[in-house]
CSV table of C-alpha atoms in Angstrom, one decimal:
chain,number,residue,atom,x,y,z
A,1,UNK,CA,57.1,53.7,66.9
A,2,UNK,CA,56.6,52.3,70.3
A,3,UNK,CA,56.4,54.8,73.5
A,4,UNK,CA,52.9,56.3,72.5
A,5,UNK,CA,50.3,57.0,74.9
A,6,UNK,CA,47.5,55.7,72.8
A,7,UNK,CA,47.4,52.9,70.4
A,8,UNK,CA,44.8,54.1,67.8
A,9,UNK,CA,45.4,57.6,67.4
A,10,UNK,CA,42.8,60.4,68.7
A,11,UNK,CA,39.8,58.4,70.0
A,12,UNK,CA,41.5,56.0,72.2
A,13,UNK,CA,43.4,58.8,74.1
A,14,UNK,CA,40.1,60.6,75.3
A,15,UNK,CA,39.9,58.5,78.5
A,16,UNK,CA,43.5,59.4,79.4
A,17,UNK,CA,43.2,63.0,79.0
A,18,UNK,CA,42.8,65.4,81.9
A,19,UNK,CA,38.8,66.3,82.0
A,20,UNK,CA,39.5,70.1,81.1
A,21,UNK,CA,41.2,69.0,77.9
A,22,UNK,CA,38.5,67.0,76.4
A,23,UNK,CA,36.2,69.9,75.1
A,24,UNK,CA,37.5,72.1,72.5
A,25,UNK,CA,39.7,72.0,69.5
A,26,UNK,CA,41.0,75.7,69.5
A,27,UNK,CA,44.3,76.7,70.7
A,28,UNK,CA,43.7,77.2,74.4
A,29,UNK,CA,43.1,73.4,74.4
A,30,UNK,CA,46.3,72.4,72.6
A,31,UNK,CA,48.4,73.0,75.8
A,32,UNK,CA,46.5,70.1,77.6
A,33,UNK,CA,45.9,67.9,74.5
A,34,UNK,CA,47.8,64.7,74.0
A,35,UNK,CA,50.0,64.2,70.9
A,36,UNK,CA,50.8,60.8,69.9
A,37,UNK,CA,53.2,59.4,67.5
A,38,UNK,CA,52.3,55.9,66.0
A,39,UNK,CA,51.7,53.9,63.0
A,40,UNK,CA,48.1,54.7,63.0
A,41,UNK,CA,49.1,58.5,62.5
A,42,UNK,CA,51.4,57.7,59.9
A,43,UNK,CA,48.8,55.6,58.2
A,44,UNK,CA,46.1,58.4,58.3
A,45,UNK,CA,48.4,60.9,56.9
A,46,UNK,CA,49.7,58.6,54.0
A,47,UNK,CA,46.1,57.9,53.1
A,48,UNK,CA,44.6,61.5,53.5
A,49,UNK,CA,47.6,62.7,51.4
A,50,UNK,CA,47.5,60.2,48.6
A,51,UNK,CA,45.2,62.0,46.2
A,52,UNK,CA,47.1,65.2,46.7
A,53,UNK,CA,50.3,63.3,46.3
A,54,UNK,CA,49.1,62.1,42.7
A,55,UNK,CA,48.6,65.7,41.9
A,56,UNK,CA,52.2,66.6,43.2
A,57,UNK,CA,53.2,63.6,40.7
A,58,UNK,CA,52.1,65.9,38.1
A,59,UNK,CA,54.4,68.5,38.9
A,60,UNK,CA,57.2,65.9,39.4
A,61,UNK,CA,56.9,64.7,35.8
A,62,UNK,CA,57.1,68.4,34.7
A,63,UNK,CA,60.3,68.8,36.8
A,64,UNK,CA,61.9,65.4,35.5
A,65,UNK,CA,61.3,66.6,32.0
A,66,UNK,CA,62.8,70.0,32.7
A,67,UNK,CA,65.8,68.6,34.6
A,68,UNK,CA,66.3,66.3,31.7
A,69,UNK,CA,66.3,69.2,29.1
A,70,UNK,CA,68.7,71.0,31.5
A,71,UNK,CA,71.2,68.4,31.1
A,72,UNK,CA,70.7,66.4,34.2
A,73,UNK,CA,70.6,62.4,33.8
A,74,UNK,CA,67.6,60.6,35.2
A,75,UNK,CA,69.9,59.3,38.1
A,76,UNK,CA,70.8,63.0,38.9
A,77,UNK,CA,67.2,64.5,38.7
A,78,UNK,CA,66.0,61.6,41.0
A,79,UNK,CA,68.6,62.2,43.4
A,80,UNK,CA,67.9,65.8,43.4
A,81,UNK,CA,64.2,65.0,44.2
A,82,UNK,CA,64.9,62.4,46.7
A,83,UNK,CA,67.3,64.6,48.8
A,84,UNK,CA,65.9,68.2,48.2
A,85,UNK,CA,62.3,67.6,48.0
A,86,UNK,CA,61.1,71.2,47.4
A,87,UNK,CA,59.2,71.4,44.3
A,88,UNK,CA,59.5,75.2,43.4
A,89,UNK,CA,63.2,75.4,44.4
A,90,UNK,CA,64.0,72.4,42.4
A,91,UNK,CA,62.2,73.7,39.3
A,92,UNK,CA,64.1,77.1,39.6
A,93,UNK,CA,67.2,75.4,40.3
A,94,UNK,CA,67.1,73.6,36.9
A,95,UNK,CA,66.0,76.6,35.1
A,96,UNK,CA,69.1,78.2,36.3
A,97,UNK,CA,71.3,75.3,35.5
A,98,UNK,CA,74.0,75.9,32.8
A,99,UNK,CA,77.4,74.9,31.8
A,100,UNK,CA,79.3,75.6,34.1
A,101,UNK,CA,76.7,75.2,36.7
A,102,UNK,CA,76.2,78.7,38.6
A,103,UNK,CA,76.7,77.1,42.1
A,104,UNK,CA,76.3,80.2,44.3
A,105,UNK,CA,73.0,81.4,42.1
A,106,UNK,CA,71.5,77.9,42.6
A,107,UNK,CA,72.1,77.7,46.2
A,108,UNK,CA,71.1,81.2,46.9
A,109,UNK,CA,67.7,80.8,45.0
A,110,UNK,CA,67.1,77.6,46.9
A,111,UNK,CA,67.6,79.5,50.2
A,112,UNK,CA,65.4,82.3,49.3
A,113,UNK,CA,62.5,80.0,47.9
A,114,UNK,CA,62.8,77.6,50.7
A,115,UNK,CA,63.0,80.1,53.7
A,116,UNK,CA,59.1,79.9,54.2
A,117,UNK,CA,59.6,76.3,55.3
A,118,UNK,CA,61.1,78.0,58.4
A,119,UNK,CA,58.0,79.8,59.2
A,120,UNK,CA,55.9,76.8,58.3
A,121,UNK,CA,57.9,74.6,60.5
A,122,UNK,CA,57.5,77.3,63.5
A,123,UNK,CA,53.8,77.3,62.8
A,124,UNK,CA,53.7,73.4,63.6
A,125,UNK,CA,55.8,73.9,67.0
A,126,UNK,CA,52.8,73.7,69.5
A,127,UNK,CA,52.4,69.9,68.4
A,128,UNK,CA,55.8,68.9,67.2
A,129,UNK,CA,57.6,70.1,70.4
A,130,UNK,CA,56.1,67.4,72.3
A,131,UNK,CA,57.7,64.8,70.2
A,132,UNK,CA,61.2,63.4,70.6
A,133,UNK,CA,63.9,65.5,68.2
A,134,UNK,CA,64.5,62.5,66.0
A,135,UNK,CA,60.7,62.3,65.3
A,136,UNK,CA,60.0,66.1,65.1
A,137,UNK,CA,63.0,66.9,62.9
A,138,UNK,CA,62.8,63.8,60.9
A,139,UNK,CA,59.1,64.7,60.0
A,140,UNK,CA,60.1,68.4,59.3
A,141,UNK,CA,62.7,67.2,56.6
A,142,UNK,CA,59.5,65.7,54.6
A,143,UNK,CA,57.6,68.9,55.0
A,144,UNK,CA,56.4,70.3,51.6
A,145,UNK,CA,53.5,72.8,50.9
A,146,UNK,CA,51.0,70.5,50.5
A,147,UNK,CA,51.4,68.0,53.5
A,148,UNK,CA,52.2,71.0,55.7
A,149,UNK,CA,48.7,72.4,54.8
A,150,UNK,CA,47.1,68.9,55.4
A,151,UNK,CA,49.1,68.5,58.7
A,152,UNK,CA,48.1,71.9,59.9
A,153,UNK,CA,44.5,71.1,59.2
A,154,UNK,CA,44.8,67.7,61.0
A,155,UNK,CA,46.6,69.2,64.2
A,156,UNK,CA,44.3,72.3,64.4
A,157,UNK,CA,41.3,69.9,64.3
A,158,UNK,CA,42.5,68.3,67.5
A,159,UNK,CA,43.1,64.9,66.4
A,160,UNK,CA,46.6,65.1,68.2
A,161,UNK,CA,48.2,62.6,65.7
A,162,UNK,CA,51.9,63.8,65.7
A,163,UNK,CA,52.9,61.3,62.9
A,164,UNK,CA,50.7,63.0,60.4
A,165,UNK,CA,53.5,64.9,59.1
A,166,UNK,CA,55.7,62.0,58.5
A,167,UNK,CA,52.8,59.8,57.0
A,168,UNK,CA,51.8,62.9,54.6
A,169,UNK,CA,55.5,63.5,53.8
A,170,UNK,CA,56.1,59.8,52.9
A,171,UNK,CA,53.3,59.9,50.3
A,172,UNK,CA,54.6,63.1,48.9
A,173,UNK,CA,58.2,61.8,48.7
A,174,UNK,CA,57.2,58.6,46.9
A,175,UNK,CA,55.1,60.3,44.3
A,176,UNK,CA,57.6,63.1,43.8
A,177,UNK,CA,60.6,60.8,43.4
A,178,UNK,CA,58.7,58.3,41.1
A,179,UNK,CA,57.0,61.1,39.2
A,180,UNK,CA,60.6,62.7,38.6
A,181,UNK,CA,61.9,59.2,37.3
A,182,UNK,CA,59.0,58.9,34.9
A,183,UNK,CA,59.2,62.5,33.7
A,184,UNK,CA,63.1,62.2,33.1
A,185,UNK,CA,62.9,59.1,31.5
A,186,UNK,CA,59.8,59.5,29.2
A,187,UNK,CA,60.4,63.2,28.1
A,188,UNK,CA,57.6,64.9,26.5
A,189,UNK,CA,54.8,62.4,26.9
A,190,UNK,CA,52.5,64.3,29.1
A,191,UNK,CA,53.4,67.7,27.6
A,192,UNK,CA,52.0,70.6,29.6
A,193,UNK,CA,50.7,69.9,33.0
A,194,UNK,CA,48.1,72.9,32.6
A,195,UNK,CA,46.2,70.8,30.0
A,196,UNK,CA,45.1,68.4,32.9
A,197,UNK,CA,44.6,71.3,35.5
A,198,UNK,CA,47.3,69.9,37.6
A,199,UNK,CA,48.9,73.4,37.7
A,200,UNK,CA,45.9,74.3,39.7
A,201,UNK,CA,46.3,71.5,42.5
A,202,UNK,CA,48.5,74.0,44.9
A,203,UNK,CA,46.0,76.7,44.5
A,204,UNK,CA,43.0,74.3,45.1
A,205,UNK,CA,44.6,73.0,48.2
A,206,UNK,CA,45.3,76.3,49.6
A,207,UNK,CA,41.8,77.7,49.0
A,208,UNK,CA,40.4,74.7,50.8
A,209,UNK,CA,42.7,75.3,53.8
A,210,UNK,CA,42.0,79.1,54.0
A,211,UNK,CA,38.5,78.1,54.4
A,212,UNK,CA,39.3,75.9,57.3
A,213,UNK,CA,41.8,78.4,59.1
A,214,UNK,CA,39.4,81.0,58.9
A,215,UNK,CA,38.6,81.9,62.7
A,216,UNK,CA,36.2,84.8,62.4
A,217,UNK,CA,36.5,88.4,62.4
A,218,UNK,CA,39.8,88.5,64.3
A,219,UNK,CA,41.2,86.8,61.3
A,220,UNK,CA,40.4,89.5,58.7
A,221,UNK,CA,42.9,92.1,59.6
A,222,UNK,CA,46.0,89.8,59.5
A,223,UNK,CA,44.8,88.0,56.4
A,224,UNK,CA,44.1,91.4,54.5
A,225,UNK,CA,47.5,92.5,55.5
A,226,UNK,CA,49.1,89.2,54.4
A,227,UNK,CA,47.3,89.5,51.1
A,228,UNK,CA,48.2,93.0,50.2
A,229,UNK,CA,51.7,92.5,51.3
A,230,UNK,CA,52.1,89.4,49.2
A,231,UNK,CA,50.5,90.6,46.0
A,232,UNK,CA,52.6,93.9,46.1
A,233,UNK,CA,55.8,92.1,47.0
A,234,UNK,CA,55.1,89.6,44.2
A,235,UNK,CA,54.9,92.5,41.7
A,236,UNK,CA,57.9,94.0,43.1
A,237,UNK,CA,60.4,91.4,43.8
A,238,UNK,CA,61.8,88.5,42.1
A,239,UNK,CA,61.8,84.9,43.8
A,240,UNK,CA,59.5,84.0,46.4
A,241,UNK,CA,60.1,86.6,49.0
A,242,UNK,CA,56.4,87.7,48.9
A,243,UNK,CA,55.5,84.6,50.9
A,244,UNK,CA,57.8,85.5,53.8
A,245,UNK,CA,56.9,89.1,53.7
A,246,UNK,CA,53.3,88.3,53.6
A,247,UNK,CA,53.6,86.0,56.7
A,248,UNK,CA,55.9,88.3,58.6
A,249,UNK,CA,53.7,91.3,57.9
A,250,UNK,CA,50.7,89.7,59.3
A,251,UNK,CA,52.5,88.4,62.4
A,252,UNK,CA,53.8,92.0,62.9
A,253,UNK,CA,50.4,93.5,62.8
A,254,UNK,CA,49.1,90.8,65.2
A,255,UNK,CA,51.8,91.3,67.7
A,256,UNK,CA,51.1,95.3,67.7
A,257,UNK,CA,47.4,94.6,67.9
A,258,UNK,CA,47.6,92.2,70.9
A,259,UNK,CA,45.8,93.1,74.0
A,260,UNK,CA,44.4,96.2,72.5
B,1,UNK,CA,80.6,67.3,31.0
B,2,UNK,CA,77.2,66.3,32.4
B,3,UNK,CA,75.7,63.0,32.0
B,4,UNK,CA,76.5,60.4,29.2
B,5,UNK,CA,73.6,58.0,29.9
B,6,UNK,CA,70.5,58.1,32.0
B,7,UNK,CA,72.2,56.6,35.1
B,8,UNK,CA,75.1,59.0,34.8
B,9,UNK,CA,76.1,60.7,38.0
B,10,UNK,CA,78.7,63.6,37.5
B,11,UNK,CA,80.5,64.4,40.7
B,12,UNK,CA,80.1,68.2,40.5
B,13,UNK,CA,76.3,67.8,39.8
B,14,UNK,CA,76.0,65.3,42.9
B,15,UNK,CA,77.9,67.8,44.9
B,16,UNK,CA,75.4,70.7,44.0
B,17,UNK,CA,72.4,68.6,44.7
B,18,UNK,CA,73.6,67.6,47.9
B,19,UNK,CA,74.3,71.2,48.8
B,20,UNK,CA,70.8,72.3,47.9
B,21,UNK,CA,69.7,69.5,49.9
B,22,UNK,CA,71.3,70.7,53.2
B,23,UNK,CA,70.4,74.3,52.6
B,24,UNK,CA,66.7,73.1,52.2
B,25,UNK,CA,67.0,70.9,55.2
B,26,UNK,CA,68.3,73.8,57.2
B,27,UNK,CA,65.3,75.9,56.2
B,28,UNK,CA,63.0,73.2,57.0
B,29,UNK,CA,64.1,72.7,60.6
B,30,UNK,CA,65.5,76.1,61.3
B,31,UNK,CA,62.4,77.9,62.3
B,32,UNK,CA,61.3,75.1,64.8
B,33,UNK,CA,64.8,74.8,66.1
B,34,UNK,CA,65.0,78.6,66.7
B,35,UNK,CA,61.6,78.7,68.5
B,36,UNK,CA,62.4,75.6,70.7
B,37,UNK,CA,65.1,77.6,72.1
B,38,UNK,CA,63.6,80.9,72.6
B,39,UNK,CA,61.3,82.1,75.4
B,40,UNK,CA,58.4,83.5,73.5
B,41,UNK,CA,56.1,86.0,75.1
B,42,UNK,CA,52.2,86.1,74.9
B,43,UNK,CA,52.5,88.9,72.3
B,44,UNK,CA,54.9,87.1,70.0
B,45,UNK,CA,52.9,83.7,70.3
B,46,UNK,CA,49.8,85.8,69.1
B,47,UNK,CA,51.8,86.8,66.1
B,48,UNK,CA,53.0,83.3,65.5
B,49,UNK,CA,49.3,82.0,65.7
B,50,UNK,CA,48.3,83.9,62.7
B,51,UNK,CA,51.2,82.7,60.5
B,52,UNK,CA,49.5,79.5,59.1
B,53,UNK,CA,46.6,81.4,57.8
B,54,UNK,CA,48.8,84.3,56.7
B,55,UNK,CA,51.1,82.0,54.8
B,56,UNK,CA,48.3,80.2,53.1
B,57,UNK,CA,46.9,83.7,51.9
B,58,UNK,CA,50.4,85.0,51.0
B,59,UNK,CA,50.8,81.9,48.7
B,60,UNK,CA,47.2,81.8,47.4
B,61,UNK,CA,46.7,85.6,46.7
B,62,UNK,CA,49.6,86.1,44.2
B,63,UNK,CA,48.9,82.6,42.6
B,64,UNK,CA,45.3,83.6,42.0
B,65,UNK,CA,46.3,87.2,41.0
B,66,UNK,CA,48.4,85.7,38.1
B,67,UNK,CA,45.7,83.5,36.8
B,68,UNK,CA,42.4,84.7,35.2
B,69,UNK,CA,38.5,84.3,35.6
B,70,UNK,CA,39.0,80.6,35.0
B,71,UNK,CA,41.1,80.1,38.1
B,72,UNK,CA,39.2,82.6,40.1
B,73,UNK,CA,36.0,80.7,39.3
B,74,UNK,CA,37.7,77.3,40.0
B,75,UNK,CA,38.9,78.7,43.4
B,76,UNK,CA,35.2,80.0,44.2
B,77,UNK,CA,34.1,76.1,43.2
B,78,UNK,CA,36.8,74.8,45.9
B,79,UNK,CA,35.3,77.0,48.4
B,80,UNK,CA,31.9,76.4,47.9
B,81,UNK,CA,32.3,72.5,47.8
B,82,UNK,CA,34.7,72.6,51.0
B,83,UNK,CA,32.1,75.0,52.8
B,84,UNK,CA,29.3,72.5,52.0
B,85,UNK,CA,30.8,69.1,52.4
B,86,UNK,CA,34.3,69.6,54.3
B,87,UNK,CA,35.5,67.0,52.0
B,88,UNK,CA,39.1,68.0,50.8
B,89,UNK,CA,39.2,65.4,48.1
B,90,UNK,CA,35.9,66.4,46.6
B,91,UNK,CA,36.8,70.0,46.7
B,92,UNK,CA,40.0,69.4,44.9
B,93,UNK,CA,38.4,67.1,42.3
B,94,UNK,CA,35.6,69.7,41.8
B,95,UNK,CA,38.3,72.5,41.4
B,96,UNK,CA,40.3,70.5,38.9
B,97,UNK,CA,37.7,69.7,36.8
B,98,UNK,CA,36.2,73.2,37.0
B,99,UNK,CA,39.7,74.8,35.9
B,100,UNK,CA,39.7,72.5,32.9
B,101,UNK,CA,36.1,73.3,32.0
B,102,UNK,CA,36.4,77.0,32.6
B,103,UNK,CA,39.9,77.3,30.6
B,104,UNK,CA,37.9,75.3,27.6
B,105,UNK,CA,34.9,77.6,27.8
B,106,UNK,CA,36.2,81.0,28.7
């Protein structure tokens, strides 16, 4: 956590930037903007993510209870949350769990559900590629849907805090693992997370993020393509292929449209 | 046999969990690793730049499509609060409050 070009995140770095990089926050400015990796960035990410991590904790409790019902011990459920850290994949895995464990099915489902992370990680490349490999890869291991969304918002806004993903990831990890243990140990205390609206957290985060990622008219076509592809694919295919297909379809349309 | 007590760690279960962890880790770093090693043209770069929004929409669309008026209304509340205040915490609290209220009312 040394070797940074700024001690306090975004503002402190302004004086060191080349003059042409100070103005904008749009992709063109990304090239010249500095990306820091320091304690302040981790802290900012952690604090920003706290309220969302509490919502994630709601899912964690549900996962813990499901895992226990599937026959996993508290320790096994906690181990899965601590090492896998992928909510949807874990919930599907314990739904598939049986005696004997269908190992190939579980692993294939995990791969299919989590392939979207490859696209998400690729989307963070403009910023993460300026960090050292242990920092970028280490941060990516703590990536989940919610903190990816927050990090994307932060970095697109031009803050340049490369440690934001790590900070948000630590918050998610802590609450996910702790909630798993609580859920697995306590059993049916909370009941259905839908009663407290916790099942709506993910949709709410993504609705808020969509508003911020909107960049005007040019965004409309790829988004409509993504929406139509995802809704149709979700209806026709099992698993979560619709996320990948929606993302790829939008990217393909943009590649074709480029320079026209 | 799986688990005798809360702290039981069955070797097979631990093995499957760790295999899941490895598969997941590969998906998380795979896209970034691959793109760091490829020369990417402007055209492909343009395609990649729409990915964040497209993924958000691809997750959000079907999620809302499987919901009903309560979820749609609550998503509208999130959008309005976010648009007016640009405060993500306020938007989330408003959205969750709205979904609970709408589900009770509708």
